[in-house]
Amino acid sequence: ATFDIKKCDLHKLEEGPPLQAVLTREEGLQYYRTMQTIRRMELKADQLYKQKIIRGFCHLYDGQEACAVGIETGINLSDHLITAYRAHGYTLTRGGTVREIMAELTGRRGGIAKGKGGSMHMYTKHFYGGNGIVGAQGQIFETYNMASLWKLPCIFICENNKYGMGTSVERAAASTDYYKRGDFIPGLRLDGMDVLCVREATKFAAEHCRSGKGPILMELQTYRYHGHSMSDPGVSYRTREEIQEVRSKSDPISMLKDRMLSNNMASVEELKEIDVEVRKEIEDAAQFATTDPEPPLDDLCNHIFYNDPPMEVRGTNPWTKLKSVS
């Protein structure tokens, strides 16, 4: 079926992505399953965190699923992707499994980084993990400059979920037009809650880069349902009513579901069946993540260097025998 999608705001571009998107039944079911898997996985992570099974930093992605899924469907798995610390969704779309992600969150041997990375540091092929970038954004302008000088095929993406930690963008930024912040780099601003809108804009941006025109900037207007991290209840700087309004009017999964049902692309029963399968997958993964053993102490010094350490550095020799004194 063909769907109308919202027009993008443009910066230094004559024309933008199309105003219509074609969706096949197979694509729709795949997008639905992936977004639902990310949503359920994050809700399970919330539960395990509150039970103190997941510890430390944990930034959840529920609400922003259309960004990861839309971007991934607009590029290729052979393209390289780096994300910030809200990384669980991208780890899944980049080829990680729910079991590996959940086991990484609980710090177990079967985790995607062998239980040594945790929430922010997960990696797959061509995916360079989450990065804690709070306070490092000054570097972005130097990066814009070099990418533009060298005409690098790079898509810069701002997932604008309206809040930087606990501060709304209006309070933090004199200009909230982040898609124009590249100055001399063309930019797009689009609806980050619509997976089709994100997909079409990403395809447009990828084509721009691949045709040798240099970098491009995308601002995805989205929303996170949880707080900044699990230590932030998320309601001290915004109201519960605001969160509920976004859920009821702009939820990315509900929007896709409604489109598919109203165009007879899937039945309610089919989508319910996917929900049941996803829940089972999440429960199985959680079971694995709570029973898999933790990495042994012998592993602590491994994987610091790719092969042999380039020099003698205390504590990095994989043959050092460590003893637990606890």
mmCIF file of N, CA, C and O in Angstrom, residues 104-192:
data_model
loop_
_atom_site.group_PDB
_atom_site.id
_atom_site.type_symbol
_atom_site.label_atom_id
_atom_site.label_comp_id
_atom_site.label_asym_id
_atom_site.label_seq_id
_atom_site.Cartn_x
_atom_site.Cartn_y
_atom_site.Cartn_z
ATOM 1 N N GLU A 104 24.132 -9.213 28.255
ATOM 2 C CA GLU A 104 25.126 -8.128 28.425
ATOM 3 C C GLU A 104 24.666 -7.165 29.513
ATOM 4 O O GLU A 104 25.459 -6.696 30.332
ATOM 5 N N LEU A 105 23.361 -6.895 29.527
ATOM 6 C CA LEU A 105 22.816 -5.989 30.547
ATOM 7 C C LEU A 105 23.005 -6.554 31.952
ATOM 8 O O LEU A 105 23.220 -5.806 32.912
ATOM 9 N N THR A 106 22.922 -7.871 32.076
ATOM 10 C CA THR A 106 23.090 -8.488 33.402
ATOM 11 C C THR A 106 24.548 -8.870 33.675
ATOM 12 O O THR A 106 24.860 -9.443 34.718
ATOM 13 N N GLY A 107 25.449 -8.568 32.719
ATOM 14 C CA GLY A 107 26.874 -8.820 32.918
ATOM 15 C C GLY A 107 27.247 -10.293 32.913
ATOM 16 O O GLY A 107 28.059 -10.749 33.716
ATOM 17 N N ARG A 108 26.666 -11.066 31.986
ATOM 18 C CA ARG A 108 26.924 -12.510 31.940
ATOM 19 C C ARG A 108 27.822 -12.881 30.754
ATOM 20 O O ARG A 108 27.935 -12.148 29.785
ATOM 21 N N ARG A 109 28.391 -14.079 30.841
ATOM 22 C CA ARG A 109 29.367 -14.534 29.853
ATOM 23 C C ARG A 109 28.781 -14.582 28.436
ATOM 24 O O ARG A 109 29.480 -14.379 27.453
ATOM 25 N N GLY A 110 27.497 -14.887 28.325
ATOM 26 C CA GLY A 110 26.860 -14.988 27.006
ATOM 27 C C GLY A 110 26.441 -13.653 26.420
ATOM 28 O O GLY A 110 25.788 -13.604 25.378
ATOM 29 N N GLY A 111 26.805 -12.550 27.073
ATOM 30 C CA GLY A 111 26.464 -11.223 26.564
ATOM 31 C C GLY A 111 27.214 -10.894 25.281
ATOM 32 O O GLY A 111 28.227 -11.509 24.971
ATOM 33 N N ILE A 112 26.726 -9.898 24.563
ATOM 34 C CA ILE A 112 27.290 -9.580 23.248
ATOM 35 C C ILE A 112 28.722 -9.049 23.346
ATOM 36 O O ILE A 112 29.509 -9.144 22.408
ATOM 37 N N ALA A 113 29.094 -8.502 24.512
ATOM 38 C CA ALA A 113 30.491 -8.092 24.751
ATOM 39 C C ALA A 113 31.073 -8.941 25.884
ATOM 40 O O ALA A 113 31.880 -8.477 26.682
ATOM 41 N N LYS A 114 30.590 -10.184 25.949
ATOM 42 C CA LYS A 114 31.035 -11.177 26.943
ATOM 43 C C LYS A 114 30.795 -10.725 28.390
ATOM 44 O O LYS A 114 31.515 -11.101 29.308
ATOM 45 N N GLY A 115 29.787 -9.860 28.561
ATOM 46 C CA GLY A 115 29.436 -9.428 29.913
ATOM 47 C C GLY A 115 30.330 -8.338 30.465
ATOM 48 O O GLY A 115 30.221 -7.972 31.632
ATOM 49 N N LYS A 116 31.202 -7.773 29.618
ATOM 50 C CA LYS A 116 32.175 -6.797 30.101
ATOM 51 C C LYS A 116 31.863 -5.363 29.677
ATOM 52 O O LYS A 116 32.571 -4.431 30.046
ATOM 53 N N GLY A 117 30.804 -5.196 28.889
ATOM 54 C CA GLY A 117 30.502 -3.860 28.375
ATOM 55 C C GLY A 117 29.311 -3.210 29.053
ATOM 56 O O GLY A 117 29.318 -2.034 29.370
ATOM 57 N N GLY A 118 28.248 -3.999 29.245
ATOM 58 C CA GLY A 118 27.044 -3.442 29.852
ATOM 59 C C GLY A 118 26.214 -2.632 28.865
ATOM 60 O O GLY A 118 26.438 -2.663 27.659
ATOM 61 N N SER A 119 25.271 -1.877 29.411
ATOM 62 C CA SER A 119 24.256 -1.174 28.626
ATOM 63 C C SER A 119 24.820 -0.291 27.510
ATOM 64 O O SER A 119 24.291 -0.249 26.411
ATOM 65 N N MET A 120 25.906 0.407 27.789
ATOM 66 C CA MET A 120 26.374 1.413 26.827
ATOM 67 C C MET A 120 27.423 0.907 25.849
ATOM 68 O O MET A 120 27.818 1.636 24.955
ATOM 69 N N HIS A 121 27.921 -0.312 26.043
ATOM 70 C CA HIS A 121 29.059 -0.741 25.226
ATOM 71 C C HIS A 121 28.804 -2.101 24.579
ATOM 72 O O HIS A 121 29.312 -3.119 25.019
ATOM 73 N N MET A 122 27.968 -2.079 23.552
ATOM 74 C CA MET A 122 27.646 -3.296 22.807
ATOM 75 C C MET A 122 28.112 -3.103 21.367
ATOM 76 O O MET A 122 28.035 -1.998 20.839
ATOM 77 N N TYR A 123 28.584 -4.185 20.762
ATOM 78 C CA TYR A 123 29.174 -4.071 19.427
ATOM 79 C C TYR A 123 28.727 -5.235 18.549
ATOM 80 O O TYR A 123 28.518 -6.331 19.026
ATOM 81 N N THR A 124 28.588 -4.955 17.246
ATOM 82 C CA THR A 124 28.421 -6.015 16.253
ATOM 83 C C THR A 124 29.250 -5.602 15.039
ATOM 84 O O THR A 124 29.894 -4.557 15.055
ATOM 85 N N LYS A 125 29.192 -6.377 13.995
ATOM 86 C CA LYS A 125 29.962 -6.050 12.783
ATOM 87 C C LYS A 125 29.475 -4.715 12.211
ATOM 88 O O LYS A 125 28.269 -4.501 12.067
ATOM 89 N N HIS A 126 30.394 -3.831 11.913
ATOM 90 C CA HIS A 126 30.097 -2.489 11.378
ATOM 91 C C HIS A 126 29.276 -1.628 12.340
ATOM 92 O O HIS A 126 28.653 -0.651 11.926
ATOM 93 N N PHE A 127 29.228 -2.012 13.601
ATOM 94 C CA PHE A 127 28.492 -1.220 14.605
ATOM 95 C C PHE A 127 29.421 -0.992 15.788
ATOM 96 O O PHE A 127 29.836 -1.939 16.444
ATOM 97 N N TYR A 128 29.738 0.283 16.027
ATOM 98 C CA TYR A 128 30.795 0.594 16.976
ATOM 99 C C TYR A 128 30.246 0.998 18.347
ATOM 100 O O TYR A 128 30.770 1.882 19.012
ATOM 101 N N GLY A 129 29.168 0.351 18.717
ATOM 102 C CA GLY A 129 28.709 0.409 20.095
ATOM 103 C C GLY A 129 28.144 1.738 20.544
ATOM 104 O O GLY A 129 28.184 2.743 19.842
ATOM 105 N N GLY A 130 27.616 1.724 21.757
ATOM 106 C CA GLY A 130 27.140 2.953 22.363
ATOM 107 C C GLY A 130 28.330 3.750 22.864
ATOM 108 O O GLY A 130 29.383 3.211 23.167
ATOM 109 N N ASN A 131 28.170 5.058 22.935
ATOM 110 C CA ASN A 131 29.237 5.923 23.437
ATOM 111 C C ASN A 131 28.646 6.931 24.402
ATOM 112 O O ASN A 131 27.640 7.557 24.105
ATOM 113 N N GLY A 132 29.263 7.083 25.558
ATOM 114 C CA GLY A 132 28.814 8.103 26.507
ATOM 115 C C GLY A 132 29.307 9.454 26.027
ATOM 116 O O GLY A 132 30.484 9.760 26.137
ATOM 117 N N ILE A 133 28.415 10.272 25.442
ATOM 118 C CA ILE A 133 28.880 11.497 24.784
ATOM 119 C C ILE A 133 28.426 12.773 25.488
ATOM 120 O O ILE A 133 28.532 13.853 24.938
ATOM 121 N N VAL A 134 27.916 12.670 26.703
ATOM 122 C CA VAL A 134 27.450 13.879 27.387
ATOM 123 C C VAL A 134 28.633 14.823 27.587
ATOM 124 O O VAL A 134 29.664 14.442 28.118
ATOM 125 N N GLY A 135 28.480 16.059 27.123
ATOM 126 C CA GLY A 135 29.540 17.048 27.294
ATOM 127 C C GLY A 135 30.560 17.047 26.176
ATOM 128 O O GLY A 135 31.411 17.921 26.104
ATOM 129 N N ALA A 136 30.490 16.079 25.274
ATOM 130 C CA ALA A 136 31.499 15.987 24.210
ATOM 131 C C ALA A 136 31.028 16.631 22.907
ATOM 132 O O ALA A 136 31.702 16.566 21.898
ATOM 133 N N GLN A 137 29.859 17.280 22.941
ATOM 134 C CA GLN A 137 29.278 17.747 21.676
ATOM 135 C C GLN A 137 30.062 18.866 21.011
ATOM 136 O O GLN A 137 29.822 19.167 19.859
ATOM 137 N N GLY A 138 30.970 19.558 21.733
ATOM 138 C CA GLY A 138 31.774 20.592 21.082
ATOM 139 C C GLY A 138 32.525 20.044 19.914
ATOM 140 O O GLY A 138 32.772 20.740 18.908
ATOM 141 N N GLN A 139 32.881 18.755 19.992
ATOM 142 C CA GLN A 139 33.627 18.123 18.907
ATOM 143 C C GLN A 139 32.795 17.990 17.638
ATOM 144 O O GLN A 139 33.350 17.821 16.554
ATOM 145 N N ILE A 140 31.477 18.057 17.768
ATOM 146 C CA ILE A 140 30.624 17.810 16.594
ATOM 147 C C ILE A 140 30.856 18.871 15.534
ATOM 148 O O ILE A 140 30.854 18.584 14.342
ATOM 149 N N PHE A 141 31.127 20.112 15.942
ATOM 150 C CA PHE A 141 31.303 21.179 14.953
ATOM 151 C C PHE A 141 32.629 21.027 14.205
ATOM 152 O O PHE A 141 32.718 21.311 13.013
ATOM 153 N N GLU A 142 33.646 20.551 14.899
ATOM 154 C CA GLU A 142 34.916 20.248 14.224
ATOM 155 C C GLU A 142 34.705 19.101 13.231
ATOM 156 O O GLU A 142 35.238 19.105 12.118
ATOM 157 N N THR A 143 33.890 18.130 13.658
ATOM 158 C CA THR A 143 33.598 16.969 12.800
ATOM 159 C C THR A 143 32.815 17.406 11.557
ATOM 160 O O THR A 143 33.121 16.974 10.446
ATOM 161 N N TYR A 144 31.800 18.260 11.757
ATOM 162 C CA TYR A 144 31.045 18.801 10.615
ATOM 163 C C TYR A 144 32.005 19.453 9.620
ATOM 164 O O TYR A 144 31.922 19.249 8.411
ATOM 165 N N ASN A 145 32.910 20.267 10.149
ATOM 166 C CA ASN A 145 33.829 21.019 9.308
ATOM 167 C C ASN A 145 34.711 20.082 8.473
ATOM 168 O O ASN A 145 34.831 20.242 7.251
ATOM 169 N N MET A 146 35.302 19.091 9.138
ATOM 170 C CA MET A 146 36.200 18.176 8.419
ATOM 171 C C MET A 146 35.432 17.308 7.416
ATOM 172 O O MET A 146 35.890 17.073 6.294
ATOM 173 N N ALA A 147 34.253 16.835 7.842
ATOM 174 C CA ALA A 147 33.434 16.003 6.942
ATOM 175 C C ALA A 147 33.062 16.783 5.689
ATOM 176 O O ALA A 147 33.043 16.241 4.578
ATOM 177 N N SER A 148 32.779 18.079 5.864
ATOM 178 C CA SER A 148 32.395 18.915 4.731
ATOM 179 C C SER A 148 33.600 19.224 3.840
ATOM 180 O O SER A 148 33.515 19.138 2.609
ATOM 181 N N LEU A 149 34.736 19.535 4.462
ATOM 182 C CA LEU A 149 35.963 19.809 3.694
ATOM 183 C C LEU A 149 36.357 18.603 2.840
ATOM 184 O O LEU A 149 36.763 18.750 1.692
ATOM 185 N N TRP A 150 36.247 17.430 3.436
ATOM 186 C CA TRP A 150 36.687 16.204 2.758
ATOM 187 C C TRP A 150 35.560 15.505 1.993
ATOM 188 O O TRP A 150 35.762 14.421 1.458
ATOM 189 N N LYS A 151 34.368 16.138 1.989
ATOM 190 C CA LYS A 151 33.201 15.551 1.291
ATOM 191 C C LYS A 151 32.970 14.088 1.703
ATOM 192 O O LYS A 151 32.812 13.189 0.863
ATOM 193 N N LEU A 152 32.980 13.841 2.993
ATOM 194 C CA LEU A 152 32.830 12.465 3.491
ATOM 195 C C LEU A 152 31.385 11.990 3.352
ATOM 196 O O LEU A 152 30.449 12.762 3.613
ATOM 197 N N PRO A 153 31.169 10.730 2.978
ATOM 198 C CA PRO A 153 29.802 10.197 2.866
ATOM 199 C C PRO A 153 29.265 9.836 4.248
ATOM 200 O O PRO A 153 29.174 8.674 4.622
ATOM 201 N N CYS A 154 28.921 10.858 5.010
ATOM 202 C CA CYS A 154 28.554 10.668 6.424
ATOM 203 C C CYS A 154 27.188 11.287 6.701
ATOM 204 O O CYS A 154 26.959 12.451 6.364
ATOM 205 N N ILE A 155 26.284 10.509 7.299
ATOM 206 C CA ILE A 155 24.977 11.042 7.720
ATOM 207 C C ILE A 155 25.066 11.300 9.220
ATOM 208 O O ILE A 155 25.270 10.374 10.002
ATOM 209 N N PHE A 156 24.918 12.552 9.623
ATOM 210 C CA PHE A 156 24.859 12.890 11.044
ATOM 211 C C PHE A 156 23.396 12.876 11.475
ATOM 212 O O PHE A 156 22.553 13.490 10.808
ATOM 213 N N ILE A 157 23.096 12.176 12.564
ATOM 214 C CA ILE A 157 21.690 12.067 12.988
ATOM 215 C C ILE A 157 21.516 12.557 14.415
ATOM 216 O O ILE A 157 22.221 12.121 15.326
ATOM 217 N N CYS A 158 20.576 13.488 14.578
ATOM 218 C CA CYS A 158 20.192 13.949 15.911
ATOM 219 C C CYS A 158 18.816 13.359 16.208
ATOM 220 O O CYS A 158 17.832 13.720 15.562
ATOM 221 N N GLU A 159 18.758 12.433 17.170
ATOM 222 C CA GLU A 159 17.455 11.923 17.605
ATOM 223 C C GLU A 159 16.965 12.873 18.693
ATOM 224 O O GLU A 159 17.317 12.732 19.858
ATOM 225 N N ASN A 160 16.194 13.848 18.289
ATOM 226 C CA ASN A 160 15.747 14.882 19.225
ATOM 227 C C ASN A 160 14.518 14.389 19.987
ATOM 228 O O ASN A 160 13.396 14.491 19.522
ATOM 229 N N ASN A 161 14.770 13.836 21.197
ATOM 230 C CA ASN A 161 13.648 13.321 21.998
ATOM 231 C C ASN A 161 13.134 14.377 22.979
ATOM 232 O O ASN A 161 12.505 14.056 23.970
ATOM 233 N N LYS A 162 13.430 15.634 22.691
ATOM 234 C CA LYS A 162 12.891 16.818 23.391
ATOM 235 C C LYS A 162 13.589 17.163 24.703
ATOM 236 O O LYS A 162 13.403 18.242 25.235
ATOM 237 N N TYR A 163 14.385 16.230 25.238
ATOM 238 C CA TYR A 163 15.051 16.499 26.521
ATOM 239 C C TYR A 163 16.503 16.055 26.486
ATOM 240 O O TYR A 163 16.808 14.953 26.024
ATOM 241 N N GLY A 164 17.395 16.916 26.968
ATOM 242 C CA GLY A 164 18.785 16.533 27.188
ATOM 243 C C GLY A 164 18.902 16.246 28.672
ATOM 244 O O GLY A 164 18.865 17.164 29.500
ATOM 245 N N MET A 165 18.972 14.973 29.033
ATOM 246 C CA MET A 165 18.855 14.554 30.431
ATOM 247 C C MET A 165 17.539 15.116 30.972
ATOM 248 O O MET A 165 16.489 14.748 30.472
ATOM 249 N N GLY A 166 17.560 16.043 31.931
ATOM 250 C CA GLY A 166 16.299 16.550 32.486
ATOM 251 C C GLY A 166 15.960 17.953 32.030
ATOM 252 O O GLY A 166 15.121 18.621 32.632
ATOM 253 N N THR A 167 16.592 18.421 30.955
ATOM 254 C CA THR A 167 16.372 19.800 30.498
ATOM 255 C C THR A 167 15.725 19.793 29.122
ATOM 256 O O THR A 167 16.232 19.159 28.197
ATOM 257 N N SER A 168 14.612 20.511 28.996
ATOM 258 C CA SER A 168 13.925 20.545 27.697
ATOM 259 C C SER A 168 14.769 21.333 26.701
ATOM 260 O O SER A 168 15.535 22.226 27.086
ATOM 261 N N VAL A 169 14.625 21.005 25.414
ATOM 262 C CA VAL A 169 15.443 21.675 24.392
ATOM 263 C C VAL A 169 15.190 23.183 24.387
ATOM 264 O O VAL A 169 16.111 23.968 24.158
ATOM 265 N N GLU A 170 13.958 23.587 24.685
ATOM 266 C CA GLU A 170 13.633 25.020 24.679
ATOM 267 C C GLU A 170 14.412 25.769 25.758
ATOM 268 O O GLU A 170 14.793 26.923 25.581
ATOM 269 N N ARG A 171 14.640 25.112 26.886
ATOM 270 C CA ARG A 171 15.393 25.749 27.976
ATOM 271 C C ARG A 171 16.895 25.724 27.721
ATOM 272 O O ARG A 171 17.636 26.543 28.259
ATOM 273 N N ALA A 172 17.338 24.755 26.915
ATOM 274 C CA ALA A 172 18.779 24.553 26.742
ATOM 275 C C ALA A 172 19.362 25.222 25.499
ATOM 276 O O ALA A 172 20.545 25.518 25.470
ATOM 277 N N ALA A 173 18.541 25.419 24.465
ATOM 278 C CA ALA A 173 19.076 25.872 23.181
ATOM 279 C C ALA A 173 18.397 27.153 22.701
ATOM 280 O O ALA A 173 17.170 27.224 22.640
ATOM 281 N N ALA A 174 19.213 28.150 22.347
ATOM 282 C CA ALA A 174 18.666 29.403 21.801
ATOM 283 C C ALA A 174 17.993 29.136 20.456
ATOM 284 O O ALA A 174 17.019 29.782 20.104
ATOM 285 N N SER A 175 18.531 28.150 19.709
ATOM 286 C CA SER A 175 17.886 27.706 18.469
ATOM 287 C C SER A 175 17.684 26.200 18.554
ATOM 288 O O SER A 175 18.638 25.451 18.732
ATOM 289 N N THR A 176 16.436 25.779 18.411
ATOM 290 C CA THR A 176 16.146 24.337 18.465
ATOM 291 C C THR A 176 16.090 23.722 17.065
ATOM 292 O O THR A 176 15.683 22.580 16.899
ATOM 293 N N ASP A 177 16.521 24.498 16.062
ATOM 294 C CA ASP A 177 16.582 23.959 14.693
ATOM 295 C C ASP A 177 17.892 23.190 14.533
ATOM 296 O O ASP A 177 18.828 23.638 13.859
ATOM 297 N N TYR A 178 17.944 22.014 15.123
ATOM 298 C CA TYR A 178 19.204 21.264 15.121
ATOM 299 C C TYR A 178 19.627 20.827 13.716
ATOM 300 O O TYR A 178 20.811 20.640 13.457
ATOM 301 N N TYR A 179 18.652 20.678 12.822
ATOM 302 C CA TYR A 179 18.989 20.250 11.459
ATOM 303 C C TYR A 179 19.735 21.338 10.689
ATOM 304 O O TYR A 179 20.330 21.080 9.649
ATOM 305 N N LYS A 180 19.706 22.580 11.231
ATOM 306 C CA LYS A 180 20.448 23.681 10.592
ATOM 307 C C LYS A 180 21.818 23.893 11.230
ATOM 308 O O LYS A 180 22.597 24.720 10.776
ATOM 309 N N ARG A 181 22.112 23.139 12.283
ATOM 310 C CA ARG A 181 23.344 23.368 13.040
ATOM 311 C C ARG A 181 24.597 22.999 12.256
ATOM 312 O O ARG A 181 25.703 23.343 12.642
ATOM 313 N N GLY A 182 24.420 22.228 11.183
ATOM 314 C CA GLY A 182 25.577 21.904 10.344
ATOM 315 C C GLY A 182 26.027 23.101 9.536
ATOM 316 O O GLY A 182 27.066 23.049 8.886
ATOM 317 N N ASP A 183 25.210 24.193 9.546
ATOM 318 C CA ASP A 183 25.531 25.448 8.871
ATOM 319 C C ASP A 183 25.707 25.223 7.373
ATOM 320 O O ASP A 183 24.757 25.318 6.608
ATOM 321 N N PHE A 184 26.907 24.850 6.952
ATOM 322 C CA PHE A 184 27.217 24.649 5.529
ATOM 323 C C PHE A 184 26.863 23.242 5.057
ATOM 324 O O PHE A 184 27.049 22.902 3.900
ATOM 325 N N ILE A 185 26.359 22.384 5.974
ATOM 326 C CA ILE A 185 25.954 21.020 5.603
ATOM 327 C C ILE A 185 24.433 20.997 5.422
ATOM 328 O O ILE A 185 23.705 21.485 6.289
ATOM 329 N N PRO A 186 23.931 20.422 4.337
ATOM 330 C CA PRO A 186 22.473 20.335 4.147
ATOM 331 C C PRO A 186 21.818 19.545 5.282
ATOM 332 O O PRO A 186 22.444 18.655 5.869
ATOM 333 N N GLY A 187 20.570 19.895 5.588
ATOM 334 C CA GLY A 187 19.891 19.222 6.695
ATOM 335 C C GLY A 187 18.421 18.946 6.421
ATOM 336 O O GLY A 187 17.789 19.598 5.577
ATOM 337 N N LEU A 188 17.886 17.969 7.174
ATOM 338 C CA LEU A 188 16.461 17.593 7.093
ATOM 339 C C LEU A 188 15.912 17.501 8.508
ATOM 340 O O LEU A 188 16.597 17.017 9.405
ATOM 341 N N ARG A 189 14.677 17.929 8.707
ATOM 342 C CA ARG A 189 13.991 17.662 9.985
ATOM 343 C C ARG A 189 12.713 16.910 9.665
ATOM 344 O O ARG A 189 11.948 17.312 8.798
ATOM 345 N N LEU A 190 12.480 15.811 10.395
ATOM 346 C CA LEU A 190 11.360 14.933 10.034
ATOM 347 C C LEU A 190 10.710 14.310 11.259
ATOM 348 O O LEU A 190 11.232 14.403 12.380
ATOM 349 N N ASP A 191 9.583 13.659 11.009
ATOM 350 C CA ASP A 191 8.827 12.991 12.069
ATOM 351 C C ASP A 191 9.514 11.672 12.430
ATOM 352 O O ASP A 191 9.415 10.689 11.699
ATOM 353 N N GLY A 192 10.189 11.655 13.573
ATOM 354 C CA GLY A 192 10.916 10.463 14.009
ATOM 355 C C GLY A 192 10.032 9.416 14.664
ATOM 356 O O GLY A 192 10.530 8.380 15.117
#
